[in-house]
CSV table of C-alpha atoms in Angstrom, one decimal:
chain,number,residue,atom,x,y,z
A,1,ALA,CA,-0.1,0.1,0.1
A,2,GLN,CA,0.9,3.5,-0.7
A,3,ARG,CA,2.3,5.2,2.7
A,4,VAL,CA,3.9,8.9,3.5
A,5,THR,CA,4.7,8.9,6.9
A,6,GLN,CA,6.0,11.7,9.0
A,7,PRO,CA,6.7,10.8,12.7
A,8,GLU,CA,6.6,14.5,14.1
A,9,LYS,CA,4.1,16.5,14.4
A,10,LEU,CA,6.0,19.4,16.2
A,11,LEU,CA,9.6,20.6,15.7
A,12,SER,CA,10.6,23.5,17.2
A,13,VAL,CA,14.1,25.0,16.5
A,14,PHE,CA,15.9,28.4,17.5
A,15,LYS,CA,16.7,30.9,14.2
A,16,GLY,CA,19.8,29.8,12.5
A,17,ALA,CA,19.7,26.0,14.1
A,18,PRO,CA,19.8,23.5,11.5
A,19,VAL,CA,16.2,21.7,10.8
A,20,GLU,CA,15.6,18.3,9.5
A,21,LEU,CA,11.7,17.4,9.0
A,22,LYS,CA,11.7,13.1,8.4
A,23,CYS,CA,9.5,11.9,5.5
A,24,ASN,CA,9.2,8.0,4.6
A,25,TYR,CA,7.4,6.4,2.4
A,26,SER,CA,5.6,3.1,1.2
A,27,TYR,CA,5.7,2.7,-2.3
A,28,SER,CA,6.2,-0.3,-4.9
A,29,GLY,CA,7.4,1.6,-7.9
A,30,SER,CA,9.2,4.6,-9.1
A,31,PRO,CA,7.7,7.1,-6.4
A,32,GLU,CA,7.5,11.1,-7.0
A,33,LEU,CA,8.5,13.0,-3.9
A,34,PHE,CA,7.7,16.4,-3.1
A,35,TRP,CA,7.5,19.1,-0.1
A,36,TYR,CA,4.4,21.1,0.3
A,37,VAL,CA,4.5,23.9,2.6
A,38,GLN,CA,1.4,25.9,4.7
A,39,TYR,CA,2.9,29.2,5.7
A,40,SER,CA,-0.2,30.9,8.1
A,41,ARG,CA,-3.2,31.7,6.8
A,42,GLN,CA,-2.3,30.9,3.3
A,43,ARG,CA,-3.1,28.6,0.7
A,44,LEU,CA,-0.8,25.1,0.6
A,45,GLN,CA,2.0,25.7,-2.0
A,46,LEU,CA,4.9,23.6,-3.1
A,47,LEU,CA,8.1,24.0,-1.8
A,48,LEU,CA,10.7,21.4,-3.9
A,49,ARG,CA,10.5,18.1,-6.4
A,50,HIS,CA,12.8,15.3,-6.1
A,51,ILE,CA,13.5,15.0,-9.5
A,52,SER,CA,14.3,19.0,-9.7
A,53,ARG,CA,17.2,18.4,-7.1
A,54,GLU,CA,16.9,21.9,-6.5
A,55,SER,CA,16.7,24.2,-3.6
A,56,ILE,CA,14.2,26.6,-2.2
A,57,LYS,CA,14.6,29.2,0.5
A,58,GLY,CA,17.7,27.4,1.5
A,59,PHE,CA,15.9,24.0,1.7
A,60,THR,CA,16.8,20.9,0.5
A,61,ALA,CA,15.8,17.0,0.3
A,62,ASP,CA,16.9,14.0,-1.1
A,63,LEU,CA,15.6,10.4,-2.0
A,64,ASN,CA,17.1,8.0,-0.3
A,65,LYS,CA,15.7,4.7,-2.1
A,66,GLY,CA,17.1,2.3,0.4
A,67,GLU,CA,15.6,4.1,3.4
A,68,THR,CA,12.9,4.8,1.5
A,69,SER,CA,13.0,8.1,3.0
A,70,PHE,CA,12.7,11.8,1.5
A,71,HIS,CA,13.9,14.3,4.6
A,72,LEU,CA,13.8,18.3,4.3
A,73,LYS,CA,16.8,20.1,5.3
A,74,LYS,CA,17.9,23.1,6.1
A,75,PRO,CA,21.3,24.1,7.8
A,76,PHE,CA,20.1,27.5,9.0
A,77,ALA,CA,16.4,27.8,10.0
A,78,GLN,CA,15.0,31.5,9.8
A,79,GLU,CA,11.8,32.8,12.0
A,80,GLU,CA,10.1,33.1,8.6
A,81,ASP,CA,10.3,29.1,7.7
A,82,SER,CA,7.8,28.8,10.3
A,83,ALA,CA,4.6,26.6,9.1
A,84,MET,CA,3.3,23.6,8.2
A,85,TYR,CA,5.2,21.1,6.0
A,86,TYR,CA,3.8,18.1,3.9
A,87,CYS,CA,5.7,15.6,2.4
A,88,ALA,CA,3.4,14.1,-0.8
A,89,LEU,CA,4.1,11.0,-2.8
A,90,SER,CA,2.7,10.9,-6.3
A,91,GLY,CA,2.4,7.5,-7.9
A,92,GLY,CA,0.2,8.1,-11.2
A,93,VAL,CA,-2.9,9.2,-9.2
A,94,GLY,CA,-4.0,11.8,-6.9
A,95,ALA,CA,-0.7,12.4,-4.6
A,96,ILE,CA,-1.0,11.1,-1.3
A,97,PHE,CA,0.3,13.4,1.8
A,98,GLY,CA,1.5,12.9,5.2
A,99,LYS,CA,-0.1,14.0,8.3
A,100,GLY,CA,2.4,17.3,8.1
A,101,THR,CA,5.4,18.8,11.0
A,102,LYS,CA,5.1,22.0,12.2
A,103,LEU,CA,8.0,23.7,12.7
A,104,SER,CA,8.3,26.6,14.8
A,105,VAL,CA,11.5,28.3,14.5
A,106,LYS,CA,12.1,30.7,17.7
A,107,PRO,CA,14.4,33.9,17.9
B,1,ASP,CA,-5.0,34.0,-14.7
B,2,THR,CA,-4.8,34.0,-11.0
B,3,GLY,CA,-4.4,30.3,-10.0
B,4,VAL,CA,-7.1,28.4,-8.5
B,5,SER,CA,-9.7,29.8,-7.6
B,6,GLN,CA,-12.7,27.8,-5.0
B,7,ASP,CA,-16.1,29.3,-3.9
B,8,PRO,CA,-17.5,29.6,-1.3
B,9,ARG,CA,-14.8,30.0,1.0
B,10,HIS,CA,-16.9,29.3,4.1
B,11,LYS,CA,-20.0,27.3,4.2
B,12,ILE,CA,-22.2,26.7,7.2
B,13,THR,CA,-25.1,24.2,6.6
B,14,LYS,CA,-27.7,22.1,8.7
B,15,ARG,CA,-27.4,18.3,8.6
B,16,GLY,CA,-29.1,16.9,5.8
B,17,GLN,CA,-29.0,19.8,3.5
B,18,ASN,CA,-26.9,19.5,0.2
B,19,VAL,CA,-24.3,21.8,-0.5
B,20,THR,CA,-22.2,22.3,-3.8
B,21,PHE,CA,-18.6,24.0,-4.2
B,22,ARG,CA,-17.1,25.4,-7.0
B,23,CYS,CA,-13.1,24.8,-8.7
B,24,ASP,CA,-12.0,27.3,-11.1
B,25,PRO,CA,-8.1,25.8,-11.9
B,26,ILE,CA,-5.9,27.1,-13.9
B,27,SER,CA,-6.7,27.3,-17.5
B,28,GLU,CA,-3.8,25.6,-18.9
B,29,HIS,CA,-3.8,22.2,-16.4
B,30,ASN,CA,-5.8,19.6,-17.7
B,31,ARG,CA,-6.0,17.5,-14.4
B,32,LEU,CA,-8.3,18.6,-11.4
B,33,TYR,CA,-7.7,17.5,-7.9
B,34,TRP,CA,-10.3,17.1,-4.8
B,35,TYR,CA,-8.9,16.5,-1.7
B,36,ARG,CA,-10.6,16.4,2.1
B,37,GLN,CA,-8.5,17.8,4.9
B,38,THR,CA,-9.7,17.6,8.7
B,39,LEU,CA,-7.4,19.1,11.5
B,40,GLY,CA,-4.3,16.9,12.3
B,41,GLN,CA,-4.6,15.3,9.0
B,42,GLY,CA,-2.9,16.2,5.9
B,43,PRO,CA,-5.2,16.1,2.1
B,44,GLU,CA,-6.6,13.0,2.0
B,45,PHE,CA,-7.4,12.3,-2.1
B,46,LEU,CA,-11.3,12.5,-2.7
B,47,THR,CA,-11.4,12.2,-6.5
B,48,TYR,CA,-9.8,13.4,-10.1
B,49,PHE,CA,-10.7,14.5,-13.6
B,50,GLN,CA,-8.4,14.4,-16.6
B,51,ASN,CA,-9.6,17.2,-19.2
B,52,GLU,CA,-13.6,16.5,-18.2
B,53,ALA,CA,-13.6,12.6,-17.7
B,54,GLN,CA,-13.7,11.7,-13.8
B,55,LEU,CA,-10.9,8.8,-14.2
B,56,GLU,CA,-10.2,7.6,-10.0
B,57,LYS,CA,-12.1,7.8,-6.9
B,58,SER,CA,-11.2,7.2,-3.5
B,59,ARG,CA,-13.4,4.5,-1.0
B,60,LEU,CA,-13.8,8.2,0.9
B,61,LEU,CA,-15.7,8.9,-1.7
B,62,SER,CA,-19.6,7.7,-0.5
B,63,ASP,CA,-22.2,7.6,-2.2
B,64,ARG,CA,-23.4,11.2,-1.3
B,65,PHE,CA,-20.5,13.0,-2.9
B,66,SER,CA,-20.7,13.5,-6.7
B,67,ALA,CA,-18.1,15.7,-8.5
B,68,GLU,CA,-18.2,16.9,-12.0
B,69,ARG,CA,-16.3,18.4,-14.6
B,70,PRO,CA,-18.1,19.8,-17.8
B,71,LYS,CA,-16.1,20.3,-20.6
B,72,GLY,CA,-12.9,19.9,-18.9
B,73,SER,CA,-13.0,23.5,-17.1
B,74,PHE,CA,-14.5,24.5,-13.6
B,75,SER,CA,-15.6,21.4,-11.1
B,76,THR,CA,-18.2,21.6,-9.0
B,77,LEU,CA,-18.2,18.7,-5.8
B,78,GLU,CA,-21.5,18.1,-4.3
B,79,ILE,CA,-22.5,16.8,-1.1
B,80,GLN,CA,-26.4,15.5,-0.5
B,81,ARG,CA,-27.8,15.3,2.5
B,82,THR,CA,-24.4,16.5,4.7
B,83,GLU,CA,-23.4,15.2,7.9
B,84,GLN,CA,-21.7,16.5,10.9
B,85,GLY,CA,-18.5,13.9,9.6
B,86,ASP,CA,-18.6,15.7,6.5
B,87,SER,CA,-17.3,19.1,8.3
B,88,ALA,CA,-13.6,19.6,7.0
B,89,MET,CA,-11.6,21.7,4.5
B,90,TYR,CA,-12.3,21.1,1.0
B,91,LEU,CA,-9.1,21.5,-1.4
B,92,CYS,CA,-9.3,22.0,-5.1
B,93,ALA,CA,-5.8,21.3,-7.1
B,94,SER,CA,-4.6,21.4,-10.5
B,95,SER,CA,-2.1,20.0,-12.4
B,96,LEU,CA,-0.6,19.8,-15.7
B,97,GLY,CA,-0.5,16.5,-17.3
B,98,GLY,CA,0.3,13.7,-14.4
B,99,GLY,CA,1.3,15.9,-11.5
B,100,THR,CA,5.2,15.6,-12.6
B,101,TYR,CA,5.3,19.6,-11.5
B,102,GLY,CA,3.4,19.2,-8.8
B,103,TYR,CA,-0.2,20.9,-7.9
B,104,THR,CA,-1.4,24.1,-7.5
B,105,PHE,CA,-3.6,24.3,-4.8
B,106,GLY,CA,-7.1,26.9,-3.9
B,107,SER,CA,-7.6,28.0,-0.7
B,108,GLY,CA,-10.4,25.7,0.3
B,109,THR,CA,-14.2,25.8,0.8
B,110,ARG,CA,-14.5,25.5,5.1
B,111,LEU,CA,-17.6,23.4,5.1
B,112,THR,CA,-19.1,23.2,8.9
B,113,VAL,CA,-22.4,21.0,9.2
B,114,VAL,CA,-24.2,21.6,12.2
């Protein structure tokens, strides 16, 4: 069965500290993985895709097929990074989302 | 084109009433998706359209739910005989092709069934 697991409901860090939001997936084929972000009072928006291997707002994510993980990382967190983050898996039909991790960056 | 639009933003209805939501996707996007999100959960897939064809429905979509996308443009999601358990945020998203480039979401319609 297709599944996305985000083990942390809440992650709290201080400004300037490194951040890692965990995402593990279960999928039998070749997955397409994404990170979405939702800032307060804003709509859900795409942050980055694994196939583009890009860095957006300082965030990167590497697909590890052996560990079936797609963790989101940023070396130095900023207060404006505070938001809900969702990992999503696209298997050709509707994407499956994790339950989300709330990132809180304290000054 | 200002992105994906959803209407209304909020809907309060009495149990047993019917409600209909509308979604206007990005005009170039051929795929349209409906999701439901409840407190503490991520978006849950309901159904999707490729152009005007409804290609997949989740088991979450009971017989009381119906969706249409006439002419492959806007879409409507209707819930008949609403129940309190239908209270949720209903999200619409669109994509070009199979979603390799990700989805663009609307702001959602928050439904409260009293």
